[in-house]
Short mmCIF file of C-alpha atoms in Angstrom, two decimals:
data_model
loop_
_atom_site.label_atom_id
_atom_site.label_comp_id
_atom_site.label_asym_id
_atom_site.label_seq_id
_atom_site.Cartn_x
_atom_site.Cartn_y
_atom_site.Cartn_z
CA UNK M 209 119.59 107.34 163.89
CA UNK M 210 120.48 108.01 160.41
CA UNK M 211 120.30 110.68 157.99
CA UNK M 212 118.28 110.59 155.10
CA UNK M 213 121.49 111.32 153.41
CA UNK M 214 123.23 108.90 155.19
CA UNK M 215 120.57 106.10 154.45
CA UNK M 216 122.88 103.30 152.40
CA UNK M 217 120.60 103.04 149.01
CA UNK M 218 118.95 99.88 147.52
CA UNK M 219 120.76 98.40 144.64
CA UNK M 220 119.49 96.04 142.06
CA UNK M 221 121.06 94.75 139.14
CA UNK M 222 120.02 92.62 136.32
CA UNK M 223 122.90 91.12 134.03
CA UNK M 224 121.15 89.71 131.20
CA UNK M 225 120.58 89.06 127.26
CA UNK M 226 117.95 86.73 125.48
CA UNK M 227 118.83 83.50 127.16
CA UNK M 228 120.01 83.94 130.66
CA UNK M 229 119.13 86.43 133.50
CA UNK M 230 121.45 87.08 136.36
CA UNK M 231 120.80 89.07 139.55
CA UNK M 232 122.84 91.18 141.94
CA UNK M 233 122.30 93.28 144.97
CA UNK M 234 125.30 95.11 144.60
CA UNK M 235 127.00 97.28 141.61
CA UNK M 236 130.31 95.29 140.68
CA UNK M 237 131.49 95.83 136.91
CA UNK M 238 129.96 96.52 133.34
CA UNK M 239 129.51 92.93 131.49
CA UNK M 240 129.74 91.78 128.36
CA UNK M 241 125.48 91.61 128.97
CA UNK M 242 122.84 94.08 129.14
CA UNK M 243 122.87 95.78 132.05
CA UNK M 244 119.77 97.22 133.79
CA UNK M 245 121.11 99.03 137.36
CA UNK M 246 118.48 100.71 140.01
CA UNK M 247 119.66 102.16 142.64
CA UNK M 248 116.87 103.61 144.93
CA UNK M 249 117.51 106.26 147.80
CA UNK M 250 120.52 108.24 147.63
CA UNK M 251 123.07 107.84 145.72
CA UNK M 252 127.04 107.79 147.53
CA UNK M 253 129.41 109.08 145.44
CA UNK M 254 131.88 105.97 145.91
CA UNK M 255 128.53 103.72 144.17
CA UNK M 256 128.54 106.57 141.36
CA UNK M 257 132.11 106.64 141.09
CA UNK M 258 131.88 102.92 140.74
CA UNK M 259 129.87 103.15 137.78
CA UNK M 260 131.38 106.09 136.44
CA UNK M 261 134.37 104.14 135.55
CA UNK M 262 132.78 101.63 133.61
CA UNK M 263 130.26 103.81 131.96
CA UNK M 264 131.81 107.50 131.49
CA UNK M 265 129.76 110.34 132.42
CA UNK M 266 130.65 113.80 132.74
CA UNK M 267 131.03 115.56 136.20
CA UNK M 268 128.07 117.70 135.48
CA UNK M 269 125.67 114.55 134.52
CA UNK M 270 127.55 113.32 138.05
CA UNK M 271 126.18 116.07 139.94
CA UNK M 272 123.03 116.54 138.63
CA UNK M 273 122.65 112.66 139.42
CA UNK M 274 123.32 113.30 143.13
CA UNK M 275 120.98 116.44 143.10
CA UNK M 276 117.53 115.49 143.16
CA UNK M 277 116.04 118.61 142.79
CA UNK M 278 117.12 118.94 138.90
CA UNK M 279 114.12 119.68 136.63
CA UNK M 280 112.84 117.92 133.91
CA UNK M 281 115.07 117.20 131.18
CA UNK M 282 116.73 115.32 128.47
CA UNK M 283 120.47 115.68 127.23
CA UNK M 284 121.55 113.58 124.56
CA UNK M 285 125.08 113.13 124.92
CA UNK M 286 127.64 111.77 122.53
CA UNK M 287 127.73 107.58 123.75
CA UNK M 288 124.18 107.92 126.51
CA UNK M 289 121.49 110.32 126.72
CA UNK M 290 120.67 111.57 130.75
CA UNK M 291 117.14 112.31 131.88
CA UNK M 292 115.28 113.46 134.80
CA UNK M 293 111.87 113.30 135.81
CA UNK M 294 109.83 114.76 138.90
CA UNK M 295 106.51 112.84 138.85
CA UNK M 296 103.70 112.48 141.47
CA UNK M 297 102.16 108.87 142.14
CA UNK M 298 98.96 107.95 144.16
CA UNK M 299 99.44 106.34 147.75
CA UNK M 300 96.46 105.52 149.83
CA UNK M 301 94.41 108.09 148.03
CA UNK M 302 96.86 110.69 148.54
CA UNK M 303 99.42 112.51 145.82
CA UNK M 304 102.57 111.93 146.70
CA UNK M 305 105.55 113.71 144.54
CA UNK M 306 108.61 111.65 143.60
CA UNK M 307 111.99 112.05 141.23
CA UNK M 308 113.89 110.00 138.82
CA UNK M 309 116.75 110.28 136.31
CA UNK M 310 117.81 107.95 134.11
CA UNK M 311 121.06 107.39 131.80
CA UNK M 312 120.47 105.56 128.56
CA UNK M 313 123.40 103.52 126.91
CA UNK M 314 123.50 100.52 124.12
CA UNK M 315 124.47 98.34 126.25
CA UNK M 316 122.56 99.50 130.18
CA UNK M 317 120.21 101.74 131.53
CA UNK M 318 120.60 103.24 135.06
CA UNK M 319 118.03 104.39 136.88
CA UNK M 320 118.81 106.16 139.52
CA UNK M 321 115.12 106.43 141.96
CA UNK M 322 114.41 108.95 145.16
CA UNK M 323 112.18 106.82 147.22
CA UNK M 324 111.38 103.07 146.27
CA UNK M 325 108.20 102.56 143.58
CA UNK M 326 106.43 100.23 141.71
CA UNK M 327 108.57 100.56 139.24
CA UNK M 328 111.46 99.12 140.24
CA UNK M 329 109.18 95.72 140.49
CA UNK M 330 107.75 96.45 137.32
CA UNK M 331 111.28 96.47 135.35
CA UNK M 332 112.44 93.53 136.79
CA UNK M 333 109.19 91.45 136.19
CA UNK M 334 109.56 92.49 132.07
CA UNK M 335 112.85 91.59 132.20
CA UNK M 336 112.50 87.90 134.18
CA UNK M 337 109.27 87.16 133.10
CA UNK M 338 109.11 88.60 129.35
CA UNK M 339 112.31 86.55 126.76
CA UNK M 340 111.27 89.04 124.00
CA UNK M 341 111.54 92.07 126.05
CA UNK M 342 115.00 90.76 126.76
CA UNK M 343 115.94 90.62 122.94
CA UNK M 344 114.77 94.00 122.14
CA UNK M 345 117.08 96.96 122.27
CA UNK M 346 117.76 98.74 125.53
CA UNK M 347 116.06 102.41 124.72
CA UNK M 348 112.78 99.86 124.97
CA UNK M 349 113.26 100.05 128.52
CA UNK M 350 113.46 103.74 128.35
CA UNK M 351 110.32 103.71 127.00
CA UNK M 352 108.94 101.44 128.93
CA UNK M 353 109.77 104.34 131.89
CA UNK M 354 108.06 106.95 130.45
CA UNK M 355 105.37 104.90 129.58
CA UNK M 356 105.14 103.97 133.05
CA UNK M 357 105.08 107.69 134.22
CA UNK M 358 102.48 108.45 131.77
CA UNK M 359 100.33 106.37 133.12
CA UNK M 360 101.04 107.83 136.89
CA UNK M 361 100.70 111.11 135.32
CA UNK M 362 97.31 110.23 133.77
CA UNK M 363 96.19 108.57 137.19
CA UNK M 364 96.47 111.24 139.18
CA UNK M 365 94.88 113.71 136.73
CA UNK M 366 91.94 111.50 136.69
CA UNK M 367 92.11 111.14 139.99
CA UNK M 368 92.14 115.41 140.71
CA UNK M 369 89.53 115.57 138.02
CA UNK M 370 86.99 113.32 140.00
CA UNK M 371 87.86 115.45 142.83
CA UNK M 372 86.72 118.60 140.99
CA UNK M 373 83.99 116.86 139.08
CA UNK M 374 82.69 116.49 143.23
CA UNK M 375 83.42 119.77 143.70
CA UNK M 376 81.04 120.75 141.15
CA UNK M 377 77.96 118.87 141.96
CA UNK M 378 78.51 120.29 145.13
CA UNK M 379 78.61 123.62 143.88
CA UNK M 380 75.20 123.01 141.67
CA UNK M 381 73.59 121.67 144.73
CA UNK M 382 74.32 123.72 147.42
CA UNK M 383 75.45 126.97 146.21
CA UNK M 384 79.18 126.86 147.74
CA UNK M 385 82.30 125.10 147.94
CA UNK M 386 85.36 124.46 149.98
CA UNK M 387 87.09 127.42 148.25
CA UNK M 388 90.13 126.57 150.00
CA UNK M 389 90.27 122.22 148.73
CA UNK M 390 89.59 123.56 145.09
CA UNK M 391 92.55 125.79 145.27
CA UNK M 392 94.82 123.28 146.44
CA UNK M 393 93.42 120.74 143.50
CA UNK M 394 94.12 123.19 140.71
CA UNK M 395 97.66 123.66 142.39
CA UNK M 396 97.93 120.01 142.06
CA UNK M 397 97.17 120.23 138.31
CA UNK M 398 99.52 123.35 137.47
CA UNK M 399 102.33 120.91 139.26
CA UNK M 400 101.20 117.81 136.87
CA UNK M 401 101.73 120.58 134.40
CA UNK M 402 105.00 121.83 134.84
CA UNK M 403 105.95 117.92 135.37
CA UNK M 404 104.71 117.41 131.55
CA UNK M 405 105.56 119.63 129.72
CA UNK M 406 109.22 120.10 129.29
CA UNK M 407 108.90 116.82 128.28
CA UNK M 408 106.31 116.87 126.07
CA UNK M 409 108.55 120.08 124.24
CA UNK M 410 112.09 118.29 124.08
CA UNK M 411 110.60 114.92 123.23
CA UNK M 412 110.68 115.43 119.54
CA UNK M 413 113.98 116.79 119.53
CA UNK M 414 115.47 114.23 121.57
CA UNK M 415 114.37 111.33 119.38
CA UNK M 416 116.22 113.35 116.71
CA UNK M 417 119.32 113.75 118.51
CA UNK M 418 119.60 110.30 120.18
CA UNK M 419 118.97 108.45 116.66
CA UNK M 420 122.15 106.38 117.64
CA UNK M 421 120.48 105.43 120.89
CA UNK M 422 116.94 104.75 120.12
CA UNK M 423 116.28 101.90 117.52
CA UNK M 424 114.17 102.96 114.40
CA UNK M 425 111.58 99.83 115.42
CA UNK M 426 110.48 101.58 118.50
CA UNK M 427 109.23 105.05 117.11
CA UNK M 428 106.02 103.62 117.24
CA UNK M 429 105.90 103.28 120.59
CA UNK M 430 107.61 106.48 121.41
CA UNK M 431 104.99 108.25 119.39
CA UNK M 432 102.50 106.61 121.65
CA UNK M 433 103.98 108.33 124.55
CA UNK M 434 104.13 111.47 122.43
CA UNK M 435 99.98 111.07 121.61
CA UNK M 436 99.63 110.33 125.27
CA UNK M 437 101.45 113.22 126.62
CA UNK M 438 99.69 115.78 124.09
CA UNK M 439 96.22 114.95 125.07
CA UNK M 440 97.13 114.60 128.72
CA UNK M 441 98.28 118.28 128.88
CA UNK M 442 95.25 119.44 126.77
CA UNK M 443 92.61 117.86 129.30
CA UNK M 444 94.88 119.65 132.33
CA UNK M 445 94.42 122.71 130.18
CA UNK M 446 90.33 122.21 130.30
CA UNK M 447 90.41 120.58 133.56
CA UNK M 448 92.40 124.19 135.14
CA UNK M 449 89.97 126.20 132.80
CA UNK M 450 86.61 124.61 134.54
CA UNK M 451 88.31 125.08 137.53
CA UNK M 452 88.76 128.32 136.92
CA UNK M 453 84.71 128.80 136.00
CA UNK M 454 83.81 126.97 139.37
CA UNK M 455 86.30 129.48 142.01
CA UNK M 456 84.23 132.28 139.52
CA UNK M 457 80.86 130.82 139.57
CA UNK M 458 81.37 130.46 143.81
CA UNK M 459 82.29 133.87 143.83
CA UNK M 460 79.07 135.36 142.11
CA UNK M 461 76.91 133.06 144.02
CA UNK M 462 78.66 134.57 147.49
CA UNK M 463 77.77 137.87 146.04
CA UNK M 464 74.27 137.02 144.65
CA UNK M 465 73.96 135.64 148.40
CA UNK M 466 75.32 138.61 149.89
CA UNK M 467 73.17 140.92 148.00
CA UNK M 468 69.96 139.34 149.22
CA UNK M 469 70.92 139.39 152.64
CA UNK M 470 71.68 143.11 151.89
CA UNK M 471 68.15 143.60 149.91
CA UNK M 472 66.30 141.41 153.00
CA UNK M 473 67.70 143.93 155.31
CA UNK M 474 66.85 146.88 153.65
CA UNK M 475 63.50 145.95 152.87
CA UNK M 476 62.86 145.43 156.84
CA UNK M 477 64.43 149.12 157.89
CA UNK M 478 61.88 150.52 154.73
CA UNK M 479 59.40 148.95 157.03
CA UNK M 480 60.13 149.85 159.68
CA UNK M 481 60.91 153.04 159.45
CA UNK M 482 57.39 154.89 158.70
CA UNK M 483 56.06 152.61 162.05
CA UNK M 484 59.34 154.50 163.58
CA UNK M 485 58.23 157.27 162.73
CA UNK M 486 54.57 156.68 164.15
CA UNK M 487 55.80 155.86 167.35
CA UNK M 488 57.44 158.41 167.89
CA UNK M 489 54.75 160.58 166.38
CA UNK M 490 52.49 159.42 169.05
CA UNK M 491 54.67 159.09 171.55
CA UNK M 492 55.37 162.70 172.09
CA UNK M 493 54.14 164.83 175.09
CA UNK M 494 52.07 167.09 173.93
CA UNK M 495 49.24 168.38 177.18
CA UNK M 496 46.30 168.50 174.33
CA UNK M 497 46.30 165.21 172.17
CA UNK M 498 42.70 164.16 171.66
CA UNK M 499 43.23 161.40 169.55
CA UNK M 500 45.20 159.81 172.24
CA UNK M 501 41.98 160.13 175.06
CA UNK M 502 39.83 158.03 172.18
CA UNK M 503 39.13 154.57 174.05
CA UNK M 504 40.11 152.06 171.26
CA UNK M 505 43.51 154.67 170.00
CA UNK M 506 45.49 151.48 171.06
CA UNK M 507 44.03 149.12 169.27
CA UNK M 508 43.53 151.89 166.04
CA UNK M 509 47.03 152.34 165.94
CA UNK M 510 48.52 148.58 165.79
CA UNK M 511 46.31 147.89 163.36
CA UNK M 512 47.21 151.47 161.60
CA UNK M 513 50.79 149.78 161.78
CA UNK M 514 49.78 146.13 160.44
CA UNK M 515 48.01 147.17 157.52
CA UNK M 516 50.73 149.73 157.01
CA UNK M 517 53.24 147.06 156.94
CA UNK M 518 51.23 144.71 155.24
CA UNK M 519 50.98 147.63 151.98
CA UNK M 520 53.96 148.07 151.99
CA UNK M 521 54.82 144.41 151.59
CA UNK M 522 52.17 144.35 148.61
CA UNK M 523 53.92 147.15 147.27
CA UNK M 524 57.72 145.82 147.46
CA UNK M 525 56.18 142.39 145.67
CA UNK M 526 54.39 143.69 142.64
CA UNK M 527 57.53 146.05 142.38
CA UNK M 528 59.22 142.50 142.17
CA UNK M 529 62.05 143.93 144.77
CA UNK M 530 61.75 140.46 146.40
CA UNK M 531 60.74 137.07 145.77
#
């Protein structure tokens, strides 16, 4: 039994410009080609050595490569710009949380994945399947990954946002919620947050700094992802603020629930306490009580006590003290 650290990783390689396509299973030298690497699982240092060689990278891009626990970021370095991304994708209705980084050259991107994804698949099928994806420059793949994380991103906020839309018809209908699930949903959206937006901050800048990597005919789309990104993290902002109003609106209903049970009870012991008191009024032993010998005292006194109770109820209502 292996290690997950032990676990040899999945490469894939495409070799390939706008005429031919070649594949490989295995990392063996930079070509005169583009060069799209993915190497899924964890990374051994002999594979990233390997590719260090042919495509120089610093020690600290090295390490951060082999730690996936880096958080978001972009650095735009002098010949490739290095990113990471921690992003959470939908599978079998459930959230699952996942990390990427990516290096960025003229000539390859690597991407270097945690667990295996869709979008492994989905690089390979532009590539294969799409001759003028294959002509365009290589940040278009880059794009094409944060495009593709957008979209996760946006699933799974729509898909936490149904949850709490639920949550709130609930609510509206029968006065309380699963306090606990709506918690663990607006946790969900603070982590979608903190997933955003660093990159939402250092996007602009980046795009400055890596003018010599990203080609001047894909701003466009990179302003997409910008417009995309923006409005995603204002509907989390709305989304965390209704939240917010629902765990508050639960609470005052609990209270507004609490304080009839409270008023119910008290109105009961103001009931019952004058017939108390005539109980035990008439239930002393004195030797000389002649309204006691009186042959129909019994039935006097319960309905003394009914009508007593029954005033009293008459009272409480037109003092409006309960519905």
């Amino acid at each position: 039994m292996h290690s997950s650290s032990e676990v040899t990783p999945i490469i894939h390689v495409l070799d390939y410009d706008d005429k031919v396509i070649h594949e490989h299973h295995s990392y063996q030298t930079r070509t005169q080609t583009s060069q799209l690497i993915q190497i899924t699982g964890k990374c051994s240092e002999e594979v990233l050595s390997a590719i260090q060689k042919d495509y120089a990278f610093d020690h600290t891009v090295f390490e951060d490569i082999l730690n996936q626990k880096q958080r978001n970021k972009f650095e735009v370095k002098e010949d490739h710009l290095f990113a990471t991304f921690h992003y959470d994708e939908i599978i079998n209705e459930e959230i699952k949380p996942n990390y990427l980084s990516l290096l960025l050259y003229k000539e390859a991107v690597i991407l270097f994945h945690k667990t295996p994804t869709s979008l492994s698949g989905d690089l390979v099928e532009l590539l294969t399947k799409n001759g003028q994806a294959r002509e365009k420059a290589l940040d278009y793949i880059f794009y094409f990954v944060l495009d593709w994380m957008t979209d996760h991103h946006l699933d799974v906020f729509k898909h936490l946002f149904a949850q709490a839309i639920s949550y709130e018809e609930a609510l509206l209908e029968n006065q309380s919620l699963n306090q606990e699930a709506l918690y663990l949903i607006r946790k969900k959206l603070l982590r979608l947050k903190v997933n955003i937006e660093p990159i939402y901050e250092d996007f602009e800048k980046t795009l400055i700094h890596a003018k010599h990597l990203i080609s001047t005919d894909h701003q466009l789309y990179y302003d997409d992802v910008k417009d995309h990104l923006l409005r995603l993290l204002s509907q989390l902002n709305e989304a965390r603020e209704m939240i917010r109003h629902l765990l508050d609106l639960n609470l005052n209903n609990q209270s507004q629930k609490m304080n009839r049970i409270m008023t119910t009870l008290t109105l009961f012991s103001a009931i019952f306490i004058p017939l108390s008191f005539l109980t035990g009024f008439f239930g002393m032993n004195f030797v000389h009580f002649e309204l006691l010998e009186y042959e129909h005292a019994l039935i006097g006194f319960i309905l003394g006590c009914v009508f007593l109770a029954l005033g009293m109820v008459f009272l409480f209502k037109k003092m409006r003290w309960f519905d």
